[in-house]
């Protein structure tokens, strides 16, 4: 019966017999009165009475789809039948628009009269229409007629014209004409100036709630009522359909939170299929050009005169398809209206929209959103727009639209250099979303894109892969052997090959292709940097390492072709103990990475700076750098080999800071199994160190020995890389195997001595003293050596530890003062605790500010936080923050220790 836009299931209540209401009975569905339509029903009932008394009228009933027009028209028809009037109830549907006078056919059929001959034509002028009105008057023979035409917007033009003529003859034809139309499609207007207009409003919240409780009974809990009120929006048809589903199919109860919203969306989508052509064209334009396109461009794309666009948008808003600001209310409506086009029509439409946007200066992001839905266009501006939009997307963080724009750009015909640049941007963006895809596209730049002059693109691709830890040796070999690679580019690729963190084997035979070794005296800066760090890991020739690293770092930053190779030179200086020099050049690497706006390069530079902070002992700064690196590139996005190293660094930072619980969390939060490469050795060392910190030496020994095995297999003997031997020796001491522990400690000291830097040798002496304990004959000697060697080395945490332990072993009293100064500056909790054990006094941490001192004195005197806030005229939150900083600086846990700590630290004044 009803059309897709009609309201076939109106919201009703009560239990009057269907026959009494004049509605055909439906099995299981009562025929009740209409809810919140009392005024409208009363008006129509009065007009039925009037027409019976010879006073005809015209009524238009409009409302949003599902507002209950069909129910109201059925109700007036039923009322007229009860009053023994002649009734013609004509529902229209979209197919009625294909044949003329379909409404007239149904009216005369309902009256049992033959169809007038004039209705057999295709329509006619005013004379024909007036004649058809007279034919209707003759057919009713002066008896009142109630003519209810539902969904007139679907009717044919001839029928609409006839009803228009009929509405202007209230005295000639005794008819009550009631016309129902959907708001937004209600283009028919009666001729009668005194016509009545009814606009149906949504149901109120109370009415919706009452219907839900009445129809569902005990199943209508308050949450369901709330879902129905919010999801239906007071639309009777949506509400009725949802309640019927809940009653008839209990399985819908599982999705009740979204049921009514989904039904509303389904009804809108069905409406899209039957829109008039002019509204369909505007809706398509809205679906494609929601951002940045003004009314003029929107009208041009829709093929709509600009002066009519506002009216068409108002109609779409009335239908519930377009929001007040011009967007789609239902996202799927756009797909629905576009899906009715053929593929070629759709592509041409998107292409035209994109060109309009580009030619009229619409923002790149908006034009790119359209271009992503087109096929190949083959014009240069397409790639420019897509790449510009992708750059904007990367500035806001990783997102799928950035990569989608770049993938679309790759479908256009591109010159080799341009293709390499797009692949490079795509790979960089994908490293933050789909790491395998990112690796693959960056590898394409290295080994697949043909053409000379691509060296900068290739080396940046290699840098990005190396920064993530995923530089594949086979990819480098393929790039190295390309005929279009320059000599300078080949030199850098060779350096990165030997830097790549792969399996601990002779990689000169990888893939069956021999790769030359690094030159003994490299002239290329990247090769010098890699040679420096490889020698440093082996623990030999520190002077040679310094020379190579400084030669690499002497290259002006503007000429650097590989940031990761330059970072290798910085790591070499860290291992030689030249920490200040390393920090200066490391900051240059970080600044260059930031200028390149590469999240991957920046995160890698921050992670390496955290390692430098760990070497110095500035643990808070190390933790802050790691947090910033994780925010830019979460650990799960690193290649597993580099992820192992980053996780290990975080665990070691927390462990050195006395936060064993956080160290354990770091290992478990982004857990990764130790794989091949140097990163796995760092992870194994961190696992063993954390187990030691948890007093589980028996479990710690295995990962520490495996760490040593992997390092030794590569010939990396420098204890400054990882002091695994002294850590393993602690496990052996705990197991009572002191001689075995001595052997390991002797090996570590020998390796440190061979390397020869003060930090390495002093660190080995300190490790021996801490491992063997105060009872060992060489304990004090090791500590004395450690203090002298570590002073001025830049390794402040190890130096402070040696000072404290030497003081505990009977050393000079000024050792404690020196250690206390360092502990206060760097806030080392373990050192602060150890000093408190030895002196019985807290260690002031950098001194209290005047505001902190005032708050601390009042708190020590017993004043509450609220009282302090009143006394000092500050907020309570400010008091709490001051006290937190006071406790931290004084190395205490709370108020109970505050008075003693202030007195002992000299801060009471």
PDB file of C-alpha atoms in Angstrom, residues 616-816:
ATOM      1  CA  UNK A 616      75.933  10.561  32.495  1.00  0.00           C
ATOM      2  CA  UNK A 617      73.386   9.729  35.182  1.00  0.00           C
ATOM      3  CA  UNK A 618      70.807  12.426  34.361  1.00  0.00           C
ATOM      4  CA  UNK A 619      67.985   9.955  34.797  1.00  0.00           C
ATOM      5  CA  UNK A 620      65.019  12.340  34.882  1.00  0.00           C
ATOM      6  CA  UNK A 621      66.097  13.791  31.553  1.00  0.00           C
ATOM      7  CA  UNK A 622      66.517  10.277  30.146  1.00  0.00           C
ATOM      8  CA  UNK A 623      62.993   9.320  31.228  1.00  0.00           C
ATOM      9  CA  UNK A 624      61.590  12.516  29.700  1.00  0.00           C
ATOM     10  CA  UNK A 625      63.317  11.848  26.368  1.00  0.00           C
ATOM     11  CA  UNK A 626      62.017   8.292  26.251  1.00  0.00           C
ATOM     12  CA  UNK A 627      58.485   9.481  27.022  1.00  0.00           C
ATOM     13  CA  UNK A 628      58.724  12.022  24.189  1.00  0.00           C
ATOM     14  CA  UNK A 629      60.080   9.372  21.813  1.00  0.00           C
ATOM     15  CA  UNK A 630      57.242   6.989  22.733  1.00  0.00           C
ATOM     16  CA  UNK A 631      54.703   9.742  22.080  1.00  0.00           C
ATOM     17  CA  UNK A 632      56.113  10.342  18.604  1.00  0.00           C
ATOM     18  CA  UNK A 633      56.581   6.667  17.743  1.00  0.00           C
ATOM     19  CA  UNK A 634      55.067   4.113  20.130  1.00  0.00           C
ATOM     20  CA  UNK A 635      57.441   1.194  20.826  1.00  0.00           C
ATOM     21  CA  UNK A 636      55.236  -1.243  18.897  1.00  0.00           C
ATOM     22  CA  UNK A 637      56.027   0.736  15.727  1.00  0.00           C
ATOM     23  CA  UNK A 638      59.783   0.229  16.014  1.00  0.00           C
ATOM     24  CA  UNK A 639      61.354  -2.728  14.283  1.00  0.00           C
ATOM     25  CA  UNK A 640      61.712  -5.545  16.817  1.00  0.00           C
ATOM     26  CA  UNK A 641      65.515  -5.188  16.981  1.00  0.00           C
ATOM     27  CA  UNK A 642      65.423  -1.490  17.801  1.00  0.00           C
ATOM     28  CA  UNK A 643      62.352  -1.885  20.004  1.00  0.00           C
ATOM     29  CA  UNK A 644      64.401  -4.269  22.157  1.00  0.00           C
ATOM     30  CA  UNK A 645      67.036  -1.594  22.664  1.00  0.00           C
ATOM     31  CA  UNK A 646      64.548   1.207  23.417  1.00  0.00           C
ATOM     32  CA  UNK A 647      62.661  -0.935  25.932  1.00  0.00           C
ATOM     33  CA  UNK A 648      65.924  -2.009  27.526  1.00  0.00           C
ATOM     34  CA  UNK A 649      67.063   1.601  27.890  1.00  0.00           C
ATOM     35  CA  UNK A 650      63.807   2.554  29.598  1.00  0.00           C
ATOM     36  CA  UNK A 651      64.059  -0.384  32.004  1.00  0.00           C
ATOM     37  CA  UNK A 652      67.671   0.482  32.876  1.00  0.00           C
ATOM     38  CA  UNK A 653      66.788   4.152  33.482  1.00  0.00           C
ATOM     39  CA  UNK A 654      64.058   3.180  35.938  1.00  0.00           C
ATOM     40  CA  UNK A 655      66.315   0.634  37.599  1.00  0.00           C
ATOM     41  CA  UNK A 656      69.153   3.111  38.117  1.00  0.00           C
ATOM     42  CA  UNK A 657      66.612   5.575  39.540  1.00  0.00           C
ATOM     43  CA  UNK A 658      65.524   3.020  42.129  1.00  0.00           C
ATOM     44  CA  UNK A 659      62.157   2.299  40.472  1.00  0.00           C
ATOM     45  CA  UNK A 660      62.322  -1.457  40.006  1.00  0.00           C
ATOM     46  CA  UNK A 661      58.543  -1.694  39.596  1.00  0.00           C
ATOM     47  CA  UNK A 662      58.582   0.688  36.645  1.00  0.00           C
ATOM     48  CA  UNK A 663      61.543  -1.146  35.160  1.00  0.00           C
ATOM     49  CA  UNK A 664      59.522  -4.373  35.217  1.00  0.00           C
ATOM     50  CA  UNK A 665      56.538  -2.575  33.679  1.00  0.00           C
ATOM     51  CA  UNK A 666      58.723  -1.276  30.842  1.00  0.00           C
ATOM     52  CA  UNK A 667      59.814  -4.827  29.993  1.00  0.00           C
ATOM     53  CA  UNK A 668      56.272  -6.177  30.111  1.00  0.00           C
ATOM     54  CA  UNK A 669      54.290  -3.273  28.607  1.00  0.00           C
ATOM     55  CA  UNK A 670      55.769  -3.653  25.130  1.00  0.00           C
ATOM     56  CA  UNK A 671      57.157  -7.151  25.516  1.00  0.00           C
ATOM     57  CA  UNK A 672      59.330  -8.462  22.715  1.00  0.00           C
ATOM     58  CA  UNK A 673      61.321 -11.668  22.446  1.00  0.00           C
ATOM     59  CA  UNK A 674      65.109 -11.270  22.109  1.00  0.00           C
ATOM     60  CA  UNK A 675      65.904 -11.711  18.431  1.00  0.00           C
ATOM     61  CA  UNK A 676      69.085 -11.247  16.422  1.00  0.00           C
ATOM     62  CA  UNK A 677      71.143  -8.091  16.541  1.00  0.00           C
ATOM     63  CA  UNK A 678      72.631  -5.770  19.111  1.00  0.00           C
ATOM     64  CA  UNK A 679      69.204  -4.705  20.362  1.00  0.00           C
ATOM     65  CA  UNK A 680      68.536  -8.205  21.673  1.00  0.00           C
ATOM     66  CA  UNK A 681      71.746  -8.080  23.721  1.00  0.00           C
ATOM     67  CA  UNK A 682      70.535  -4.859  25.364  1.00  0.00           C
ATOM     68  CA  UNK A 683      67.186  -6.473  26.121  1.00  0.00           C
ATOM     69  CA  UNK A 684      68.796  -9.582  27.622  1.00  0.00           C
ATOM     70  CA  UNK A 685      71.029  -7.404  29.780  1.00  0.00           C
ATOM     71  CA  UNK A 686      68.038  -5.351  30.974  1.00  0.00           C
ATOM     72  CA  UNK A 687      66.068  -8.501  31.770  1.00  0.00           C
ATOM     73  CA  UNK A 688      68.931  -9.826  33.857  1.00  0.00           C
ATOM     74  CA  UNK A 689      69.494  -6.484  35.590  1.00  0.00           C
ATOM     75  CA  UNK A 690      65.797  -6.165  36.501  1.00  0.00           C
ATOM     76  CA  UNK A 691      65.768  -9.700  37.918  1.00  0.00           C
ATOM     77  CA  UNK A 692      68.809  -8.792  39.982  1.00  0.00           C
ATOM     78  CA  UNK A 693      67.025  -5.682  41.193  1.00  0.00           C
ATOM     79  CA  UNK A 694      64.119  -7.907  42.227  1.00  0.00           C
ATOM     80  CA  UNK A 695      66.563 -10.093  44.220  1.00  0.00           C
ATOM     81  CA  UNK A 696      66.204 -13.035  41.822  1.00  0.00           C
ATOM     82  CA  UNK A 697      69.867 -13.698  40.925  1.00  0.00           C
ATOM     83  CA  UNK A 698      69.263 -17.355  40.070  1.00  0.00           C
ATOM     84  CA  UNK A 699      66.924 -16.341  37.251  1.00  0.00           C
ATOM     85  CA  UNK A 700      69.059 -13.397  36.153  1.00  0.00           C
ATOM     86  CA  UNK A 701      72.165 -15.391  35.277  1.00  0.00           C
ATOM     87  CA  UNK A 702      70.827 -17.045  32.099  1.00  0.00           C
ATOM     88  CA  UNK A 703      69.828 -13.876  30.197  1.00  0.00           C
ATOM     89  CA  UNK A 704      73.074 -12.188  31.243  1.00  0.00           C
ATOM     90  CA  UNK A 705      75.188 -15.064  29.952  1.00  0.00           C
ATOM     91  CA  UNK A 706      73.210 -15.145  26.713  1.00  0.00           C
ATOM     92  CA  UNK A 707      73.807 -11.411  26.366  1.00  0.00           C
ATOM     93  CA  UNK A 708      77.550 -12.012  26.743  1.00  0.00           C
ATOM     94  CA  UNK A 709      77.493 -14.888  24.263  1.00  0.00           C
ATOM     95  CA  UNK A 710      75.881 -12.715  21.595  1.00  0.00           C
ATOM     96  CA  UNK A 711      78.275  -9.827  22.135  1.00  0.00           C
ATOM     97  CA  UNK A 712      81.326 -12.103  22.135  1.00  0.00           C
ATOM     98  CA  UNK A 713      80.151 -13.777  18.917  1.00  0.00           C
ATOM     99  CA  UNK A 714      80.522 -10.385  17.252  1.00  0.00           C
ATOM    100  CA  UNK A 715      83.775  -9.579  18.993  1.00  0.00           C
ATOM    101  CA  UNK A 716      82.184  -6.744  20.962  1.00  0.00           C
ATOM    102  CA  UNK A 717      84.202  -6.866  24.148  1.00  0.00           C
ATOM    103  CA  UNK A 718      83.949  -3.259  25.328  1.00  0.00           C
ATOM    104  CA  UNK A 719      82.271  -3.276  28.774  1.00  0.00           C
ATOM    105  CA  UNK A 720      81.060   0.266  28.103  1.00  0.00           C
ATOM    106  CA  UNK A 721      78.617  -1.224  25.585  1.00  0.00           C
ATOM    107  CA  UNK A 722      77.110  -3.505  28.233  1.00  0.00           C
ATOM    108  CA  UNK A 723      78.883  -4.572  31.487  1.00  0.00           C
ATOM    109  CA  UNK A 724      77.306  -8.015  31.396  1.00  0.00           C
ATOM    110  CA  UNK A 725      80.217  -9.779  33.114  1.00  0.00           C
ATOM    111  CA  UNK A 726      79.954  -7.829  36.387  1.00  0.00           C
ATOM    112  CA  UNK A 727      76.180  -8.274  36.419  1.00  0.00           C
ATOM    113  CA  UNK A 728      76.586 -12.030  35.895  1.00  0.00           C
ATOM    114  CA  UNK A 729      79.265 -12.066  38.604  1.00  0.00           C
ATOM    115  CA  UNK A 730      76.711 -10.722  41.109  1.00  0.00           C
ATOM    116  CA  UNK A 731      74.529 -13.727  40.320  1.00  0.00           C
ATOM    117  CA  UNK A 732      77.463 -16.078  40.910  1.00  0.00           C
ATOM    118  CA  UNK A 733      78.334 -14.423  44.239  1.00  0.00           C
ATOM    119  CA  UNK A 734      74.720 -14.866  45.337  1.00  0.00           C
ATOM    120  CA  UNK A 735      75.033 -18.564  44.430  1.00  0.00           C
ATOM    121  CA  UNK A 736      78.285 -18.883  46.451  1.00  0.00           C
ATOM    122  CA  UNK A 737      80.513 -19.200  43.368  1.00  0.00           C
ATOM    123  CA  UNK A 738      82.894 -16.388  44.254  1.00  0.00           C
ATOM    124  CA  UNK A 739      85.862 -17.701  42.259  1.00  0.00           C
ATOM    125  CA  UNK A 740      83.819 -17.902  39.090  1.00  0.00           C
ATOM    126  CA  UNK A 741      82.645 -14.379  39.830  1.00  0.00           C
ATOM    127  CA  UNK A 742      86.262 -13.209  40.256  1.00  0.00           C
ATOM    128  CA  UNK A 743      87.140 -14.611  36.839  1.00  0.00           C
ATOM    129  CA  UNK A 744      84.332 -12.676  35.176  1.00  0.00           C
ATOM    130  CA  UNK A 745      85.261  -9.482  36.996  1.00  0.00           C
ATOM    131  CA  UNK A 746      88.894  -9.925  35.990  1.00  0.00           C
ATOM    132  CA  UNK A 747      87.820 -10.355  32.354  1.00  0.00           C
ATOM    133  CA  UNK A 748      85.774  -7.187  32.550  1.00  0.00           C
ATOM    134  CA  UNK A 749      88.618  -5.226  34.089  1.00  0.00           C
ATOM    135  CA  UNK A 750      91.010  -6.547  31.447  1.00  0.00           C
ATOM    136  CA  UNK A 751      88.618  -5.564  28.639  1.00  0.00           C
ATOM    137  CA  UNK A 752      88.156  -2.128  30.209  1.00  0.00           C
ATOM    138  CA  UNK A 753      91.921  -1.708  30.584  1.00  0.00           C
ATOM    139  CA  UNK A 754      92.406  -2.694  26.940  1.00  0.00           C
ATOM    140  CA  UNK A 755      89.906  -0.016  25.982  1.00  0.00           C
ATOM    141  CA  UNK A 756      91.696   2.339  28.344  1.00  0.00           C
ATOM    142  CA  UNK A 757      89.213   5.134  28.981  1.00  0.00           C
ATOM    143  CA  UNK A 758      88.924   6.387  32.585  1.00  0.00           C
ATOM    144  CA  UNK A 759      85.176   5.762  32.615  1.00  0.00           C
ATOM    145  CA  UNK A 760      85.561   2.161  31.454  1.00  0.00           C
ATOM    146  CA  UNK A 761      88.395   1.272  33.854  1.00  0.00           C
ATOM    147  CA  UNK A 762      86.838   3.165  36.775  1.00  0.00           C
ATOM    148  CA  UNK A 763      83.491   1.502  36.083  1.00  0.00           C
ATOM    149  CA  UNK A 764      85.085  -1.951  36.098  1.00  0.00           C
ATOM    150  CA  UNK A 765      86.783  -1.240  39.448  1.00  0.00           C
ATOM    151  CA  UNK A 766      83.485   0.002  40.907  1.00  0.00           C
ATOM    152  CA  UNK A 767      81.646  -3.095  39.640  1.00  0.00           C
ATOM    153  CA  UNK A 768      84.260  -5.370  41.207  1.00  0.00           C
ATOM    154  CA  UNK A 769      83.953  -3.603  44.564  1.00  0.00           C
ATOM    155  CA  UNK A 770      80.154  -3.682  44.583  1.00  0.00           C
ATOM    156  CA  UNK A 771      80.031  -7.320  43.491  1.00  0.00           C
ATOM    157  CA  UNK A 772      82.558  -8.775  45.918  1.00  0.00           C
ATOM    158  CA  UNK A 773      81.433  -6.603  48.834  1.00  0.00           C
ATOM    159  CA  UNK A 774      83.208  -5.036  51.838  1.00  0.00           C
ATOM    160  CA  UNK A 775      84.612  -8.367  52.993  1.00  0.00           C
ATOM    161  CA  UNK A 776      86.833  -8.695  49.935  1.00  0.00           C
ATOM    162  CA  UNK A 777      90.517  -7.753  50.452  1.00  0.00           C
ATOM    163  CA  UNK A 778      90.566  -5.606  47.333  1.00  0.00           C
ATOM    164  CA  UNK A 779      87.323  -3.777  48.115  1.00  0.00           C
ATOM    165  CA  UNK A 780      88.782  -0.460  49.251  1.00  0.00           C
ATOM    166  CA  UNK A 781      91.456  -0.528  46.549  1.00  0.00           C
ATOM    167  CA  UNK A 782      88.871  -0.974  43.798  1.00  0.00           C
ATOM    168  CA  UNK A 783      86.799   1.899  45.241  1.00  0.00           C
ATOM    169  CA  UNK A 784      89.799   4.191  45.492  1.00  0.00           C
ATOM    170  CA  UNK A 785      90.690   3.515  41.852  1.00  0.00           C
ATOM    171  CA  UNK A 786      87.074   4.037  40.838  1.00  0.00           C
ATOM    172  CA  UNK A 787      86.810   7.407  42.589  1.00  0.00           C
ATOM    173  CA  UNK A 788      90.000   8.745  41.009  1.00  0.00           C
ATOM    174  CA  UNK A 789      89.233   7.470  37.507  1.00  0.00           C
ATOM    175  CA  UNK A 790      85.548   8.439  37.436  1.00  0.00           C
ATOM    176  CA  UNK A 791      86.103  11.984  38.733  1.00  0.00           C
ATOM    177  CA  UNK A 792      85.864  14.245  35.688  1.00  0.00           C
ATOM    178  CA  UNK A 793      84.822  11.389  33.410  1.00  0.00           C
ATOM    179  CA  UNK A 794      81.316  12.749  33.035  1.00  0.00           C
ATOM    180  CA  UNK A 795      79.871   9.508  34.419  1.00  0.00           C
ATOM    181  CA  UNK A 796      78.395  11.257  37.448  1.00  0.00           C
ATOM    182  CA  UNK A 797      76.210   8.462  38.809  1.00  0.00           C
ATOM    183  CA  UNK A 798      79.034   5.936  38.904  1.00  0.00           C
ATOM    184  CA  UNK A 799      81.309   8.553  40.435  1.00  0.00           C
ATOM    185  CA  UNK A 800      78.783   9.364  43.192  1.00  0.00           C
ATOM    186  CA  UNK A 801      78.265   5.656  43.883  1.00  0.00           C
ATOM    187  CA  UNK A 802      82.018   5.145  44.234  1.00  0.00           C
ATOM    188  CA  UNK A 803      82.256   8.143  46.592  1.00  0.00           C
ATOM    189  CA  UNK A 804      79.493   6.881  48.862  1.00  0.00           C
ATOM    190  CA  UNK A 805      80.843   3.335  49.026  1.00  0.00           C
ATOM    191  CA  UNK A 806      84.416   4.531  49.647  1.00  0.00           C
ATOM    192  CA  UNK A 807      83.137   6.697  52.505  1.00  0.00           C
ATOM    193  CA  UNK A 808      81.271   3.699  53.891  1.00  0.00           C
ATOM    194  CA  UNK A 809      84.507   1.701  53.715  1.00  0.00           C
ATOM    195  CA  UNK A 810      86.309   4.300  55.828  1.00  0.00           C
ATOM    196  CA  UNK A 811      87.321   6.844  53.236  1.00  0.00           C
ATOM    197  CA  UNK A 812      87.596  10.585  53.745  1.00  0.00           C
ATOM    198  CA  UNK A 813      84.576  12.494  55.073  1.00  0.00           C
ATOM    199  CA  UNK A 814      84.656  14.910  52.147  1.00  0.00           C
ATOM    200  CA  UNK A 815      83.644  12.008  49.915  1.00  0.00           C
ATOM    201  CA  UNK A 816      80.202  12.131  51.542  1.00  0.00           C
TER     202      UNK A 816
END
